[in-house]
Amino acid sequence: MTTVAYCTINDMPSDWQSYIPFLEEDVIERVGRMRNVEDKKRTVCAHLLTKMVLASTFHIALSELC
């Protein structure tokens, strides 16, 4: 089975920073070091999308993912 999922930074809500606490600590640190807001949004979007696909595929709660 192949799953294709995507998001664009234009789809990110204006309060996209509120999603940062749902990421792993190393990702949060990496996002904090980034200077370009678009790079920050891309990273947050990519990690959240990955978590959402995994949760959906394996029928588990987002909170159960590390």
mmCIF file with all atom_site columns, C-alpha atoms in Angstrom:
data_model
loop_
_atom_site.group_PDB
_atom_site.id
_atom_site.type_symbol
_atom_site.label_atom_id
_atom_site.label_alt_id
_atom_site.label_comp_id
_atom_site.label_asym_id
_atom_site.label_entity_id
_atom_site.label_seq_id
_atom_site.pdbx_PDB_ins_code
_atom_site.Cartn_x
_atom_site.Cartn_y
_atom_site.Cartn_z
_atom_site.occupancy
_atom_site.B_iso_or_equiv
_atom_site.pdbx_formal_charge
_atom_site.auth_seq_id
_atom_site.auth_comp_id
_atom_site.auth_asym_id
_atom_site.auth_atom_id
_atom_site.pdbx_PDB_model_num
ATOM 1  C CA . MET A 1 1  ? 0.000  0.000  0.000  1.00 0.00 ? 1  MET A CA 1
ATOM 2  C CA . THR A 1 2  ? 1.258  3.427  -0.875 1.00 0.00 ? 2  THR A CA 1
ATOM 3  C CA . THR A 1 3  ? 0.041  6.557  0.837  1.00 0.00 ? 3  THR A CA 1
ATOM 4  C CA . VAL A 1 4  ? 0.672  9.990  -0.527 1.00 0.00 ? 4  VAL A CA 1
ATOM 5  C CA . ALA A 1 5  ? 0.096  12.919 1.789  1.00 0.00 ? 5  ALA A CA 1
ATOM 6  C CA . TYR A 1 6  ? 1.104  16.521 1.465  1.00 0.00 ? 6  TYR A CA 1
ATOM 7  C CA . CYS A 1 7  ? 0.615  19.915 2.964  1.00 0.00 ? 7  CYS A CA 1
ATOM 8  C CA . THR A 1 8  ? 1.865  23.314 1.982  1.00 0.00 ? 8  THR A CA 1
ATOM 9  C CA . ILE A 1 9  ? 3.017  26.054 4.263  1.00 0.00 ? 9  ILE A CA 1
ATOM 10 C CA . ASN A 1 10 ? 0.192  28.179 2.870  1.00 0.00 ? 10 ASN A CA 1
ATOM 11 C CA . ASP A 1 11 ? -2.218 25.660 4.421  1.00 0.00 ? 11 ASP A CA 1
ATOM 12 C CA . MET A 1 12 ? -0.696 26.144 7.873  1.00 0.00 ? 12 MET A CA 1
ATOM 13 C CA . PRO A 1 13 ? -2.949 28.164 10.197 1.00 0.00 ? 13 PRO A CA 1
ATOM 14 C CA . SER A 1 14 ? -1.756 31.542 11.406 1.00 0.00 ? 14 SER A CA 1
ATOM 15 C CA . ASP A 1 15 ? -1.200 30.054 14.879 1.00 0.00 ? 15 ASP A CA 1
ATOM 16 C CA . TRP A 1 16 ? 1.106  27.306 13.516 1.00 0.00 ? 16 TRP A CA 1
ATOM 17 C CA . GLN A 1 17 ? 3.479  27.800 16.469 1.00 0.00 ? 17 GLN A CA 1
ATOM 18 C CA . SER A 1 18 ? 0.858  26.237 18.741 1.00 0.00 ? 18 SER A CA 1
ATOM 19 C CA . TYR A 1 19 ? 1.651  22.858 17.128 1.00 0.00 ? 19 TYR A CA 1
ATOM 20 C CA . ILE A 1 20 ? 5.329  22.935 18.100 1.00 0.00 ? 20 ILE A CA 1
ATOM 21 C CA . PRO A 1 21 ? 4.798  21.288 21.534 1.00 0.00 ? 21 PRO A CA 1
ATOM 22 C CA . PHE A 1 22 ? 3.510  18.163 19.726 1.00 0.00 ? 22 PHE A CA 1
ATOM 23 C CA . LEU A 1 23 ? 6.939  17.602 18.159 1.00 0.00 ? 23 LEU A CA 1
ATOM 24 C CA . GLU A 1 24 ? 9.945  15.744 19.520 1.00 0.00 ? 24 GLU A CA 1
ATOM 25 C CA . GLU A 1 25 ? 12.433 17.755 21.572 1.00 0.00 ? 25 GLU A CA 1
ATOM 26 C CA . ASP A 1 26 ? 15.184 17.583 18.939 1.00 0.00 ? 26 ASP A CA 1
ATOM 27 C CA . VAL A 1 27 ? 12.819 18.898 16.266 1.00 0.00 ? 27 VAL A CA 1
ATOM 28 C CA . ILE A 1 28 ? 11.692 21.710 18.557 1.00 0.00 ? 28 ILE A CA 1
ATOM 29 C CA . GLU A 1 29 ? 15.323 22.684 19.117 1.00 0.00 ? 29 GLU A CA 1
ATOM 30 C CA . ARG A 1 30 ? 16.048 22.570 15.377 1.00 0.00 ? 30 ARG A CA 1
ATOM 31 C CA . VAL A 1 31 ? 13.009 24.740 14.595 1.00 0.00 ? 31 VAL A CA 1
ATOM 32 C CA . GLY A 1 32 ? 14.131 27.181 17.297 1.00 0.00 ? 32 GLY A CA 1
ATOM 33 C CA . ARG A 1 33 ? 17.504 27.594 15.585 1.00 0.00 ? 33 ARG A CA 1
ATOM 34 C CA . MET A 1 34 ? 15.986 28.316 12.188 1.00 0.00 ? 34 MET A CA 1
ATOM 35 C CA . ARG A 1 35 ? 15.882 31.925 11.072 1.00 0.00 ? 35 ARG A CA 1
ATOM 36 C CA . ASN A 1 36 ? 13.568 31.647 8.089  1.00 0.00 ? 36 ASN A CA 1
ATOM 37 C CA . VAL A 1 37 ? 9.886  31.422 9.068  1.00 0.00 ? 37 VAL A CA 1
ATOM 38 C CA . GLU A 1 38 ? 9.066  29.445 5.923  1.00 0.00 ? 38 GLU A CA 1
ATOM 39 C CA . ASP A 1 39 ? 11.695 26.838 6.868  1.00 0.00 ? 39 ASP A CA 1
ATOM 40 C CA . LYS A 1 40 ? 10.155 26.613 10.341 1.00 0.00 ? 40 LYS A CA 1
ATOM 41 C CA . LYS A 1 41 ? 6.691  26.101 8.863  1.00 0.00 ? 41 LYS A CA 1
ATOM 42 C CA . ARG A 1 42 ? 7.947  23.439 6.441  1.00 0.00 ? 42 ARG A CA 1
ATOM 43 C CA . THR A 1 43 ? 9.616  21.503 9.236  1.00 0.00 ? 43 THR A CA 1
ATOM 44 C CA . VAL A 1 44 ? 6.604  21.680 11.565 1.00 0.00 ? 44 VAL A CA 1
ATOM 45 C CA . CYS A 1 45 ? 4.269  20.745 8.708  1.00 0.00 ? 45 CYS A CA 1
ATOM 46 C CA . ALA A 1 46 ? 6.397  17.775 7.615  1.00 0.00 ? 46 ALA A CA 1
ATOM 47 C CA . HIS A 1 47 ? 6.726  16.320 11.109 1.00 0.00 ? 47 HIS A CA 1
ATOM 48 C CA . LEU A 1 48 ? 3.051  16.779 11.948 1.00 0.00 ? 48 LEU A CA 1
ATOM 49 C CA . LEU A 1 49 ? 1.963  15.279 8.643  1.00 0.00 ? 49 LEU A CA 1
ATOM 50 C CA . THR A 1 50 ? 4.172  12.254 9.251  1.00 0.00 ? 50 THR A CA 1
ATOM 51 C CA . LYS A 1 51 ? 2.657  11.760 12.696 1.00 0.00 ? 51 LYS A CA 1
ATOM 52 C CA . MET A 1 52 ? -0.874 12.115 11.342 1.00 0.00 ? 52 MET A CA 1
ATOM 53 C CA . VAL A 1 53 ? -0.293 9.525  8.600  1.00 0.00 ? 53 VAL A CA 1
ATOM 54 C CA . LEU A 1 54 ? 1.277  7.073  11.052 1.00 0.00 ? 54 LEU A CA 1
ATOM 55 C CA . ALA A 1 55 ? -1.563 7.519  13.535 1.00 0.00 ? 55 ALA A CA 1
ATOM 56 C CA . SER A 1 56 ? -4.165 7.054  10.829 1.00 0.00 ? 56 SER A CA 1
ATOM 57 C CA . THR A 1 57 ? -2.449 4.044  9.267  1.00 0.00 ? 57 THR A CA 1
ATOM 58 C CA . PHE A 1 58 ? -1.930 2.187  12.538 1.00 0.00 ? 58 PHE A CA 1
ATOM 59 C CA . HIS A 1 59 ? -5.140 3.400  14.216 1.00 0.00 ? 59 HIS A CA 1
ATOM 60 C CA . ILE A 1 60 ? -3.413 4.927  17.217 1.00 0.00 ? 60 ILE A CA 1
ATOM 61 C CA . ALA A 1 61 ? -3.734 8.267  18.946 1.00 0.00 ? 61 ALA A CA 1
ATOM 62 C CA . LEU A 1 62 ? -1.304 11.035 18.058 1.00 0.00 ? 62 LEU A CA 1
ATOM 63 C CA . SER A 1 63 ? -0.374 11.227 21.716 1.00 0.00 ? 63 SER A CA 1
ATOM 64 C CA . GLU A 1 64 ? 0.944  7.654  21.571 1.00 0.00 ? 64 GLU A CA 1
ATOM 65 C CA . LEU A 1 65 ? 3.598  8.553  19.018 1.00 0.00 ? 65 LEU A CA 1
ATOM 66 C CA . CYS A 1 66 ? 7.002  9.474  20.424 1.00 0.00 ? 66 CYS A CA 1
#
